[in-house]
Amino acid sequence: MKRLSLLLLSFAMLFAAAQARKRTFRMADYGVTPGTENQSETLQKALADIKAQVQPGDCVTLRFKKGTYNFHPQGAAVRTYYISNHDQDNPKHVAIDLVEWENLTLDGGGASFVCHGRMLPLALVHCKNMVLRNFSIDFAKPHITQVQVVANSPEGGIAFRPAPWTDCGVDGGKFFAKGEGWQFNYGTGIAFNPETHHMVYRTSDLGIDLNGVQAQADGTYLAPNWRDERLPEGTVVALRTYARPAPGIFLDSCTQTALRNVKVHYAEGMGLLAQLCTDVTLQKFSVCLKGKSDPRYFTTQADATHFSQCRGRITVEKGLYESMMDDAINVHGIYLKVKEIIDRRTLRCSYEHNQAWGFAWGQPGDTVSFIRAVSMDVKGDENVIESIKPADQPTNHGAKEFVIRFKNDVPREVCTDETYGVENLSATPEVIFRRCTVRNNRARGALFSSPRRTVCERNFFDHTSGTAVLLCGDCNGWFESGAVRDLVIRKNRFLNALTNQFQFTNAVISIYPEIPRINIQKGYFHGGKRDAILIEDNVFETFDKPLIYAHSVDGITVRRNTVKRNNDFPAYHPNNKEENYIRCRAIDSPGYEQAAPQRIDLQ
């Protein structure tokens, strides 16, 4: 009987596969064509029409012609999306909104999707088996305003010329820039060398006083209160805010998603944000300028790629990540804070960071651990979620708090007199970050916070300005979870990191969990076995001293790495040790070869 049942199941699967249709829809047939003023409403109607024709199991391709497609908020989909690590201001205007699609390929054919105003260019929500390929995303008027210093006087301040695409002026003595549906004054920015595109040495986040600005007859502006001797004539400055309403691409609760040959040239948030997703593959996905002739010096307002509470495997290969205002990749979970102990098996817990809430945190069957925030010690044994429901909303959508019941008792140490966090160990992915180039960006290169196997290899970290690779973990501010248990950093080239100082930038490779009282810590945050963190066969080309900084690690091995010192910049870093270990054990580091670096094949 069992054999007959298996045979019938096989026949049923073969029949279903035979019935699945491959269907291609040419978007031009639905009026979605390049060159028109606003395709938002036309595209929404086209997607609705096509979806009505699709049968379960169909393999569908949406094919665009090459060209420029303009999208404005008028006529776009209007959605309430709570997006991790972004401003939770709703609703969002979405240019390409794909909800509950399966087996779909969006083939841009070389198209450029250009948004206007403040929009979310592309969203995939509750989708399965999706492929996005062969297109780029950009904005007609970026919310970052680029200016160039034309004169710098200690007495008279800085005169600057805005980039030609900028719509700007002076109102009430304050400089502003504007676009469709937005207008900003600025108080900070990032400085770039006009020839190399590197961030200017030791400028970090500029404080910029644009009060009392005067418009000049030649199209320049004089800012008498902006004084900064580090910015010579010709310096390019990206004036920015810290707003991040939406990424370029949003993936929410999707399974088996692949992006191939996709470029994001600008977004007001991350380049790509994936939350609650299982198995994401990025092949030649880039957050980059439009080639050497691009007059811009910036790309996204925040990270190039960011992964929150994901599962399965994240694979990122052959990407170019440049000139963004934050990191190339950040992979992490989210700690919930324990707010109430209802009984020994039931807790009320909450999201704590103001940019990370409003979406599901876990599901029955997920494995969790408990952590004391002040020492980042894990308390008690792992536990399993028996049930979880939102406490402040009827559904997960918009929720900040959850009532969670566990299969076993919560550790006795867990209380509400101080901060205790709950980490979802099931919502942690394997990570592969390979053959990518990270260059000329603000802050850091790659951030990894997952206990599962993580491989960072054959990448080129070129003037990341801060730390090239960071392992963090924080249940006190960002509430981004993930102790690293199995990480390999291998065959990478690190060129002139640390030209600037940002948070956690203590060395080229910085292992820096946020531990307020490390003196009372009983365990170790990262590691847990010998060779838990393996750093081997890398090339460090640097003007300064610090290569590796670590605290609270059990099991770190550093071997066969090469160092080449240069005089490209003056050494300045306050950490003057090649390797600096604070409360670490099981350290194996025989030192470095002080020689010309060997060639590393990044291809």
Coordinates of C-alpha atoms in Angstrom, one line a residue:
M1 CA 0.0 0.0 0.0
K2 CA 2.8 2.4 0.9
R3 CA 4.5 1.7 -2.5
L4 CA 1.2 2.3 -4.3
S5 CA 0.7 5.6 -2.5
L6 CA 4.2 6.8 -3.4
L7 CA 3.6 5.8 -7.1
L8 CA 0.3 7.7 -7.2
L9 CA 2.0 10.7 -5.6
S10 CA 4.8 10.6 -8.2
F11 CA 2.2 10.4 -11.0
A12 CA 0.3 13.4 -9.5
M13 CA 3.5 15.5 -9.3
L14 CA 4.4 14.6 -12.9
F15 CA 0.9 15.5 -14.1
A16 CA 1.1 18.9 -12.2
A17 CA 4.4 19.6 -13.8
A18 CA 3.1 18.8 -17.2
Q19 CA 0.1 21.1 -16.7
A20 CA 2.3 24.1 -15.6
R21 CA 2.5 26.6 -18.3
K22 CA 5.4 28.9 -19.2
R23 CA 3.9 32.3 -20.0
T24 CA 5.6 35.5 -21.2
F25 CA 3.8 38.8 -21.0
R26 CA 5.3 41.7 -22.9
M27 CA 4.7 44.8 -20.9
A28 CA 4.5 47.0 -24.0
D29 CA 1.3 45.1 -24.9
Y30 CA -0.2 46.6 -21.8
G31 CA 1.0 50.2 -22.5
V32 CA 4.0 50.0 -20.2
T33 CA 6.6 51.6 -22.5
P34 CA 9.7 53.6 -22.0
G35 CA 9.9 57.3 -22.5
T36 CA 6.5 58.3 -21.1
E37 CA 6.0 60.8 -18.3
N38 CA 4.5 58.5 -15.6
Q39 CA 4.0 54.8 -15.9
S40 CA 2.7 54.2 -12.3
E41 CA -1.0 53.8 -12.9
T42 CA -0.5 52.0 -16.2
L43 CA 1.8 49.4 -14.5
Q44 CA -0.6 48.8 -11.6
K45 CA -3.4 48.0 -14.1
A46 CA -1.1 45.8 -16.1
L47 CA 0.0 43.8 -13.1
A48 CA -3.6 43.3 -12.0
D49 CA -4.7 42.2 -15.5
I50 CA -1.8 39.8 -15.8
K51 CA -2.3 38.3 -12.4
A52 CA -6.0 37.6 -13.2
Q53 CA -4.8 35.5 -16.2
V54 CA -2.2 33.4 -14.3
Q55 CA -3.1 30.0 -13.0
P56 CA -1.5 28.2 -10.0
G57 CA 1.8 26.6 -11.1
D58 CA 2.3 28.9 -14.1
C59 CA 5.9 30.1 -14.7
V60 CA 5.5 33.7 -15.7
T61 CA 7.9 36.2 -17.2
L62 CA 7.2 39.9 -17.3
R63 CA 9.4 41.3 -20.1
F64 CA 10.2 45.0 -20.4
K65 CA 11.7 46.8 -23.4
K66 CA 15.1 48.5 -22.8
G67 CA 14.6 52.2 -22.0
T68 CA 13.7 54.6 -19.2
Y69 CA 10.5 54.2 -17.3
N70 CA 9.3 57.0 -15.1
F71 CA 7.3 56.5 -12.0
H72 CA 5.6 59.2 -9.9
P73 CA 3.7 58.9 -6.6
Q74 CA 0.5 59.8 -8.5
G75 CA -1.1 56.6 -9.7
A76 CA 1.4 54.3 -7.8
A77 CA 0.3 51.6 -5.4
V78 CA -0.2 53.0 -1.8
R79 CA 0.8 50.5 0.8
T80 CA 1.5 50.4 4.6
Y81 CA 4.8 48.5 4.9
Y82 CA 6.8 48.3 8.1
I83 CA 10.4 48.0 6.8
S84 CA 13.2 47.0 9.2
N85 CA 15.9 49.6 9.8
H86 CA 13.9 52.3 8.0
D87 CA 11.7 55.1 9.1
Q88 CA 8.3 53.7 9.9
D89 CA 6.4 56.5 8.2
N90 CA 3.4 55.2 6.2
P91 CA 2.0 54.9 3.7
K92 CA 4.6 54.2 1.0
H93 CA 4.1 54.9 -2.7
V94 CA 5.3 51.8 -4.5
A95 CA 6.3 51.9 -8.2
I96 CA 6.4 48.1 -8.8
D97 CA 4.3 46.3 -6.2
L98 CA 4.4 42.5 -6.3
V99 CA 2.3 40.8 -3.6
E100 CA 1.8 37.0 -3.4
W101 CA 3.3 36.1 -6.7
E102 CA 4.9 32.7 -7.4
N103 CA 7.2 31.4 -10.1
L104 CA 7.7 34.9 -11.6
T105 CA 10.6 36.4 -13.5
L106 CA 10.8 40.1 -13.9
D107 CA 13.1 40.7 -16.8
G108 CA 13.9 44.3 -17.3
G109 CA 15.8 43.8 -20.6
G110 CA 18.2 46.6 -19.7
A111 CA 15.4 49.0 -18.5
S112 CA 16.1 51.9 -16.1
F113 CA 13.3 52.4 -13.6
V114 CA 13.4 56.0 -12.5
C115 CA 11.4 57.2 -9.6
H116 CA 10.3 60.8 -8.7
G117 CA 9.6 62.3 -5.3
R118 CA 9.7 59.9 -2.4
M119 CA 8.9 56.4 -3.4
L120 CA 9.6 52.7 -2.8
P121 CA 10.7 51.6 -6.3
L122 CA 10.1 47.8 -6.0
A123 CA 8.5 45.6 -3.3
L124 CA 8.1 41.8 -3.2
V125 CA 5.8 40.7 -0.4
H126 CA 4.9 37.1 0.4
C127 CA 6.3 35.8 -2.8
K128 CA 7.9 32.5 -3.8
N129 CA 10.4 31.5 -6.4
M130 CA 11.0 34.9 -7.8
V131 CA 13.8 36.2 -10.2
L132 CA 14.5 39.8 -10.8
R133 CA 17.1 40.6 -13.6
N134 CA 18.5 43.0 -16.0
F135 CA 17.4 46.4 -14.8
S136 CA 18.5 49.4 -12.8
I137 CA 16.8 51.7 -10.2
D138 CA 17.4 55.4 -9.8
F139 CA 15.7 58.6 -8.8
A140 CA 15.4 61.7 -11.1
K141 CA 16.3 64.1 -8.2
P142 CA 18.1 62.4 -5.3
H143 CA 17.4 63.7 -1.8
I144 CA 21.2 63.9 -1.3
T145 CA 22.4 67.2 -2.7
Q146 CA 25.9 67.3 -4.2
V147 CA 27.9 70.5 -4.0
Q148 CA 31.5 71.4 -4.8
V149 CA 33.7 73.8 -2.8
V150 CA 34.9 76.7 -5.0
A151 CA 36.5 78.7 -2.3
N152 CA 37.4 78.2 1.4
S153 CA 38.5 81.1 3.5
P154 CA 39.2 80.9 7.3
E155 CA 37.6 84.4 7.6
G156 CA 34.8 84.3 5.0
G157 CA 33.6 80.7 5.1
I158 CA 33.0 78.3 2.3
A159 CA 31.6 79.1 -1.2
F160 CA 30.1 76.2 -3.1
R161 CA 28.4 75.3 -6.3
P162 CA 25.5 72.9 -6.4
A163 CA 25.5 70.1 -9.0
P164 CA 23.6 71.2 -12.2
W165 CA 20.7 68.8 -11.6
T166 CA 19.9 70.3 -8.2
D167 CA 16.9 72.5 -7.6
C168 CA 17.9 74.7 -4.7
G169 CA 17.8 78.2 -3.3
V170 CA 17.9 80.3 -0.1
D171 CA 14.8 80.8 2.2
G172 CA 15.1 82.8 5.3
G173 CA 18.9 82.8 5.1
K174 CA 18.9 79.0 5.0
F175 CA 20.1 76.9 2.0
F176 CA 17.6 74.3 0.8
A177 CA 17.2 71.8 -2.0
K178 CA 13.9 70.4 -3.2
G179 CA 12.2 67.9 -5.5
E180 CA 8.7 66.5 -6.1
G181 CA 7.0 66.4 -2.7
W182 CA 10.1 67.2 -0.6
Q183 CA 12.3 70.1 0.5
F184 CA 15.3 69.8 2.9
N185 CA 17.7 72.0 4.8
Y186 CA 21.0 70.2 5.6
G187 CA 23.3 70.1 8.6
T188 CA 25.7 67.3 7.8
G189 CA 27.4 65.7 4.8
I190 CA 30.2 63.5 3.5
A191 CA 33.3 64.9 1.7
F192 CA 34.9 63.2 -1.3
N193 CA 38.2 63.7 -3.1
P194 CA 37.2 64.9 -6.6
E195 CA 39.9 62.9 -8.3
T196 CA 39.9 59.5 -6.4
H197 CA 36.3 59.5 -5.1
H198 CA 37.7 58.4 -1.8
M199 CA 36.1 60.0 1.3
V200 CA 38.4 62.8 2.5
Y201 CA 40.8 61.7 5.1
R202 CA 39.7 62.2 8.7
T203 CA 36.5 64.2 7.9
S204 CA 33.9 61.5 8.9
D205 CA 30.4 63.0 9.3
L206 CA 30.8 66.8 8.6
G207 CA 29.0 69.3 10.7
I208 CA 27.7 72.0 8.3
D209 CA 26.2 75.3 9.2
L210 CA 24.2 76.6 6.3
N211 CA 22.5 79.4 8.1
G212 CA 23.1 82.9 6.7
V213 CA 23.9 81.5 3.2
Q214 CA 24.0 84.1 0.4
A215 CA 23.2 83.3 -3.3
Q216 CA 25.8 84.8 -5.6
A217 CA 25.3 86.1 -9.2
D218 CA 27.5 83.3 -10.7
G219 CA 25.3 80.5 -9.4
T220 CA 27.4 79.8 -6.3
Y221 CA 26.5 80.2 -2.7
L222 CA 28.5 81.7 0.1
A223 CA 28.1 80.0 3.6
P224 CA 29.9 82.3 6.0
N225 CA 29.2 80.1 9.0
W226 CA 30.6 76.9 7.3
R227 CA 34.2 76.8 8.4
D228 CA 36.3 73.7 7.8
E229 CA 40.0 73.9 6.8
R230 CA 39.9 70.2 5.8
L231 CA 37.9 70.9 2.6
P232 CA 40.1 72.5 0.0
E233 CA 38.8 74.0 -3.2
G234 CA 37.4 71.2 -5.5
T235 CA 36.2 69.0 -2.6
V236 CA 32.8 67.4 -3.4
V237 CA 30.4 67.3 -0.5
A238 CA 27.2 65.1 -0.4
L239 CA 24.8 67.1 1.8
R240 CA 22.4 64.7 3.4
T241 CA 19.8 64.1 6.1
Y242 CA 19.5 60.9 8.1
A243 CA 16.0 60.2 6.7
R244 CA 15.5 56.7 5.3
P245 CA 11.8 56.2 4.4
A246 CA 12.3 53.3 1.9
P247 CA 14.9 51.1 0.3
G248 CA 15.3 50.7 -3.5
I249 CA 14.1 47.1 -3.3
F250 CA 12.1 45.6 -0.4
L251 CA 11.7 41.9 0.1
D252 CA 9.3 40.8 2.8
S253 CA 8.5 37.2 3.8
C254 CA 9.6 35.8 0.5
T255 CA 11.1 32.4 -0.2
Q256 CA 13.6 31.6 -3.0
T257 CA 14.4 35.0 -4.3
A258 CA 17.2 35.7 -6.9
L259 CA 18.4 39.0 -8.2
R260 CA 20.8 38.9 -11.2
N261 CA 22.4 41.8 -13.0
V262 CA 20.4 44.4 -11.1
K263 CA 21.8 47.9 -10.2
V264 CA 20.6 50.4 -7.7
H265 CA 22.1 53.9 -8.4
Y266 CA 20.2 55.7 -5.7
A267 CA 17.6 55.2 -3.0
E268 CA 16.6 57.3 0.0
G269 CA 17.2 54.3 2.3
M270 CA 19.0 51.0 1.8
G271 CA 19.7 49.6 -1.7
L272 CA 18.0 46.3 -0.8
L273 CA 16.3 45.4 2.4
A274 CA 15.2 41.8 3.0
Q275 CA 13.3 40.8 6.2
L276 CA 11.8 37.5 7.2
C277 CA 13.0 36.0 3.9
T278 CA 14.3 32.5 3.3
D279 CA 17.0 31.9 0.7
V280 CA 18.1 35.1 -1.0
T281 CA 20.6 35.1 -3.9
L282 CA 22.3 38.2 -5.3
Q283 CA 24.4 37.6 -8.4
K284 CA 26.0 40.7 -9.8
F285 CA 23.6 42.8 -7.8
S286 CA 25.3 46.2 -7.3
V287 CA 24.7 49.5 -5.6
C288 CA 26.9 51.7 -7.7
L289 CA 27.5 54.8 -9.8
K290 CA 26.6 54.8 -13.5
G291 CA 30.2 54.2 -14.6
K292 CA 33.3 56.4 -14.7
S293 CA 31.4 59.3 -16.4
D294 CA 28.8 59.5 -13.7
P295 CA 29.0 63.0 -12.2
R296 CA 27.5 61.8 -8.9
Y297 CA 29.8 60.9 -6.0
F298 CA 27.1 59.1 -3.9
T299 CA 24.6 56.2 -4.2
T300 CA 22.3 55.2 -1.4
Q301 CA 21.4 57.1 1.8
A302 CA 22.2 54.0 3.9
D303 CA 23.4 50.4 3.5
A304 CA 23.8 48.8 0.1
T305 CA 22.2 45.5 1.3
H306 CA 20.6 44.7 4.6
F307 CA 19.1 41.4 5.9
S308 CA 16.9 41.3 9.0
Q309 CA 15.5 38.1 10.6
C310 CA 16.2 36.0 7.5
R311 CA 16.6 32.2 7.2
G312 CA 18.1 29.6 4.9
R313 CA 21.1 31.0 3.0
I314 CA 22.0 34.4 1.8
T315 CA 24.4 34.4 -1.1
V316 CA 26.0 37.6 -2.4
E317 CA 28.5 37.3 -5.2
K318 CA 30.2 39.5 -7.7
G319 CA 28.6 42.8 -6.6
L320 CA 29.9 46.3 -6.7
Y321 CA 29.1 48.4 -3.6
E322 CA 30.4 52.0 -3.8
S323 CA 29.8 55.5 -2.5
M324 CA 26.9 54.6 -0.2
M325 CA 26.3 56.4 3.1
D326 CA 26.7 53.2 5.1
D327 CA 27.7 49.5 5.0
A328 CA 27.8 47.2 2.0
I329 CA 26.1 44.3 3.8
N330 CA 24.6 43.9 7.2
V331 CA 23.1 40.5 8.3
H332 CA 21.5 40.3 11.7
G333 CA 18.5 39.3 13.8
I334 CA 16.5 41.4 16.3
Y335 CA 16.5 41.1 20.1
L336 CA 13.1 41.6 21.7
K337 CA 13.2 43.2 25.2
V338 CA 11.4 41.3 28.0
K339 CA 8.8 43.7 29.3
E340 CA 6.6 41.5 31.5
I341 CA 6.8 38.0 33.0
I342 CA 3.3 36.8 32.9
D343 CA 4.2 33.4 34.2
R344 CA 7.4 31.2 34.1
R345 CA 6.6 30.1 30.6
T346 CA 5.0 33.3 29.2
L347 CA 6.6 36.6 28.5
R348 CA 5.4 39.9 27.0
C349 CA 8.3 41.2 24.8
S350 CA 8.8 44.3 22.6
Y351 CA 10.7 45.6 19.7
E352 CA 12.9 48.5 21.0
H353 CA 14.5 50.3 18.1
N354 CA 12.4 52.9 16.5
Q355 CA 13.3 51.7 13.0
A356 CA 12.6 48.0 13.6
W357 CA 9.0 47.0 14.4
G358 CA 5.7 46.3 12.8
F359 CA 6.3 42.8 11.4
A360 CA 6.4 39.2 12.6
W361 CA 9.3 38.2 14.9
G362 CA 8.9 34.4 15.2
Q363 CA 6.6 31.5 14.9
P364 CA 5.8 28.3 16.9
G365 CA 8.6 25.9 16.8
D366 CA 11.4 28.5 16.6
T367 CA 14.3 28.1 18.9
V368 CA 15.3 31.0 21.1
S369 CA 17.8 32.0 23.7
F370 CA 17.8 34.6 26.5
I371 CA 20.6 37.2 27.1
R372 CA 21.4 39.6 29.8
A373 CA 22.0 42.9 28.1
V374 CA 24.5 44.5 30.5
S375 CA 27.0 41.6 30.2
M376 CA 25.7 40.0 26.9
D377 CA 25.7 36.6 28.7
V378 CA 23.4 33.9 27.5
K379 CA 21.2 32.7 30.4
G380 CA 19.8 29.2 30.8
D381 CA 19.2 26.7 28.0
E382 CA 17.7 27.3 24.6
N383 CA 13.9 27.1 24.5
V384 CA 11.2 26.7 21.9
I385 CA 8.2 28.9 21.1
E386 CA 4.9 27.2 21.7
S387 CA 2.8 30.1 20.7
I388 CA 3.3 33.8 19.8
K389 CA 0.7 36.5 19.2
P390 CA 0.8 40.3 19.0
A391 CA 0.0 42.1 22.2
D392 CA -0.8 45.6 20.9
Q393 CA -2.3 44.9 17.4
P394 CA -4.8 42.4 16.1
T395 CA -2.2 41.0 13.7
N396 CA 1.6 41.1 13.3
H397 CA 1.1 44.1 10.9
G398 CA 2.1 47.1 12.9
A399 CA 2.8 45.2 16.1
K400 CA 5.5 46.3 18.6
E401 CA 4.8 43.8 21.3
F402 CA 4.2 40.1 21.5
V403 CA 3.0 37.6 24.1
I404 CA 5.2 34.5 23.7
R405 CA 4.6 31.2 25.5
F406 CA 7.5 28.7 25.6
K407 CA 7.6 25.0 25.9
N408 CA 9.8 25.1 28.9
D409 CA 10.3 27.5 31.8
V410 CA 12.1 30.7 31.2
P411 CA 15.5 30.9 33.1
R412 CA 15.0 32.2 36.7
E413 CA 17.5 35.0 36.1
V414 CA 15.3 36.7 33.5
C415 CA 13.6 39.7 35.0
T416 CA 12.3 43.2 34.2
D417 CA 14.5 45.1 36.7
E418 CA 17.1 45.3 34.0
T419 CA 17.2 44.6 30.2
Y420 CA 17.0 41.0 29.1
G421 CA 16.7 40.1 25.4
V422 CA 15.2 37.2 23.5
E423 CA 16.9 36.1 20.3
N424 CA 15.3 34.0 17.6
L425 CA 18.0 31.5 16.7
S426 CA 15.8 30.0 13.9
A427 CA 15.7 33.3 12.1
T428 CA 19.4 33.2 11.4
P429 CA 20.9 32.5 7.9
E430 CA 24.0 31.0 6.5
V431 CA 25.9 33.7 4.6
I432 CA 28.2 33.7 1.6
F433 CA 29.8 37.1 0.7
R434 CA 32.2 36.4 -2.2
R435 CA 34.0 38.2 -5.0
C436 CA 32.5 41.6 -4.3
T437 CA 34.1 45.0 -4.4
V438 CA 33.3 47.5 -1.6
R439 CA 34.8 51.0 -2.1
N440 CA 34.6 54.7 -1.3
N441 CA 31.7 54.4 1.2
R442 CA 30.9 55.9 4.5
A443 CA 31.2 53.9 7.8
R444 CA 32.0 50.2 7.3
G445 CA 32.3 47.3 4.8
A446 CA 30.6 44.0 5.8
L447 CA 28.7 43.3 9.1
F448 CA 28.0 39.7 10.0
S449 CA 25.8 38.7 13.0
S450 CA 24.7 35.2 12.5
P451 CA 25.6 32.0 14.4
R452 CA 25.4 29.9 11.2
R453 CA 28.2 29.3 8.7
T454 CA 29.4 32.6 7.3
V455 CA 32.1 32.9 4.6
C456 CA 33.6 36.2 3.5
E457 CA 36.2 35.5 0.8
R458 CA 37.9 36.9 -2.3
N459 CA 36.5 40.4 -1.8
F460 CA 38.2 43.7 -2.4
F461 CA 37.6 46.3 0.4
D462 CA 38.9 49.5 -1.1
H463 CA 38.9 52.6 1.1
T464 CA 35.9 51.6 3.1
S465 CA 36.7 54.7 5.3
G466 CA 35.9 52.8 8.5
T467 CA 36.3 49.2 9.5
A468 CA 36.3 46.7 6.6
V469 CA 34.6 43.8 8.4
L470 CA 32.6 44.2 11.7
L471 CA 31.2 41.6 14.0
C472 CA 28.9 43.3 16.4
G473 CA 25.9 42.3 18.6
D474 CA 23.9 44.8 20.6
C475 CA 21.0 44.4 23.1
N476 CA 21.4 47.9 24.4
G477 CA 20.9 50.4 21.4
W478 CA 20.4 48.9 18.0
F479 CA 19.1 45.6 19.4
E480 CA 20.6 43.8 16.4
S481 CA 21.3 40.2 17.4
G482 CA 23.6 37.4 16.4
A483 CA 26.7 36.0 18.0
V484 CA 29.1 34.6 15.4
R485 CA 29.9 30.9 15.9
D486 CA 31.4 29.8 12.5
L487 CA 33.0 32.5 10.4
V488 CA 35.8 32.4 7.7
I489 CA 37.4 35.6 6.5
R490 CA 39.6 34.3 3.7
K491 CA 41.6 35.6 0.7
N492 CA 40.3 39.2 0.9
R493 CA 42.3 42.3 0.0
F494 CA 41.9 45.2 2.4
L495 CA 43.2 48.5 1.0
N496 CA 43.4 51.6 3.3
A497 CA 40.5 51.1 5.6
L498 CA 40.2 53.4 8.6
T499 CA 40.8 56.8 6.9
N500 CA 37.8 57.9 9.1
Q501 CA 36.3 57.1 12.4
F502 CA 32.7 55.8 12.9
Q503 CA 31.0 53.5 15.4
F504 CA 32.9 50.3 16.1
T505 CA 35.9 51.1 13.8
N506 CA 38.7 49.9 16.0
A507 CA 40.7 48.0 13.4
V508 CA 40.5 46.8 9.8
I509 CA 38.6 43.8 11.2
S510 CA 36.7 44.8 14.3
I511 CA 35.0 42.3 16.6
Y512 CA 33.1 44.7 18.8
P513 CA 29.9 43.5 20.6
E514 CA 28.3 46.2 22.7
I515 CA 28.9 45.1 26.3
P516 CA 28.3 47.8 28.9
R517 CA 29.9 45.9 31.7
I518 CA 32.3 43.4 30.3
N519 CA 34.0 43.2 33.7
I520 CA 31.1 41.1 35.0
Q521 CA 30.7 39.0 32.0
K522 CA 30.9 35.2 32.8
G523 CA 31.0 33.7 29.3
Y524 CA 32.1 35.0 25.9
F525 CA 29.8 36.6 23.3
H526 CA 31.4 35.4 20.0
G527 CA 32.9 32.0 19.2
G528 CA 32.5 29.0 21.4
K529 CA 35.0 26.6 19.9
R530 CA 38.5 26.7 18.5
D531 CA 38.7 28.4 15.1
A532 CA 35.2 29.7 15.5
I533 CA 36.5 32.8 13.7
L534 CA 39.1 32.0 11.1
I535 CA 41.1 34.9 9.4
E536 CA 43.5 33.5 6.9
D537 CA 45.3 34.2 3.6
N538 CA 44.2 37.9 3.5
V539 CA 46.2 40.9 2.3
F540 CA 46.3 44.0 4.4
E541 CA 47.6 47.1 2.7
T542 CA 47.5 49.9 5.2
F543 CA 48.9 53.2 6.3
D544 CA 48.1 52.6 9.9
K545 CA 48.7 50.0 12.6
P546 CA 45.5 48.3 13.8
L547 CA 44.6 45.1 11.8
I548 CA 42.4 43.1 14.2
Y549 CA 40.5 44.2 17.3
A550 CA 38.4 41.8 19.3
H551 CA 36.7 41.5 22.6
S552 CA 34.7 38.7 24.2
V553 CA 35.7 36.0 21.7
D554 CA 36.3 32.3 22.5
G555 CA 38.2 30.8 19.6
I556 CA 39.9 33.1 17.0
T557 CA 42.6 31.9 14.6
V558 CA 44.7 34.3 12.5
R559 CA 47.1 32.8 10.0
R560 CA 49.0 33.2 6.7
N561 CA 48.0 36.9 6.3
T562 CA 50.2 39.4 4.6
V563 CA 50.7 43.1 5.6
K564 CA 52.1 45.8 3.4
R565 CA 52.6 49.2 4.9
N566 CA 52.3 52.4 2.8
N567 CA 52.5 56.1 3.3
D568 CA 49.2 57.0 1.5
F569 CA 47.9 58.8 4.6
P570 CA 49.5 59.8 8.0
A571 CA 48.9 57.2 10.7
Y572 CA 46.6 58.5 13.4
H573 CA 44.5 55.7 14.9
P574 CA 44.2 55.7 18.7
N575 CA 44.5 51.9 18.6
N576 CA 48.2 51.4 17.9
K577 CA 48.3 47.6 18.1
E578 CA 48.3 45.2 15.1
E579 CA 46.2 42.8 17.2
N580 CA 44.3 43.9 20.3
Y581 CA 42.4 41.2 22.2
I582 CA 40.3 42.1 25.2
R583 CA 38.8 39.3 27.3
C584 CA 39.4 36.7 24.6
R585 CA 40.6 33.1 24.8
A586 CA 41.7 30.3 22.5
I587 CA 43.7 32.8 20.4
D588 CA 46.0 31.4 17.7
S589 CA 47.9 34.0 15.8
P590 CA 51.5 33.5 14.7
G591 CA 51.8 36.9 13.2
Y592 CA 52.1 38.3 9.6
E593 CA 54.4 38.4 6.7
Q594 CA 55.7 41.9 6.3
A595 CA 56.1 41.8 2.6
A596 CA 54.7 42.8 -0.8
P597 CA 51.2 41.2 -1.0
Q598 CA 50.6 38.1 -3.0
R599 CA 48.1 38.3 -5.8
I600 CA 44.6 37.3 -4.9
D601 CA 42.3 36.2 -7.6
L602 CA 39.0 38.0 -7.0
Q603 CA 37.4 36.5 -10.0

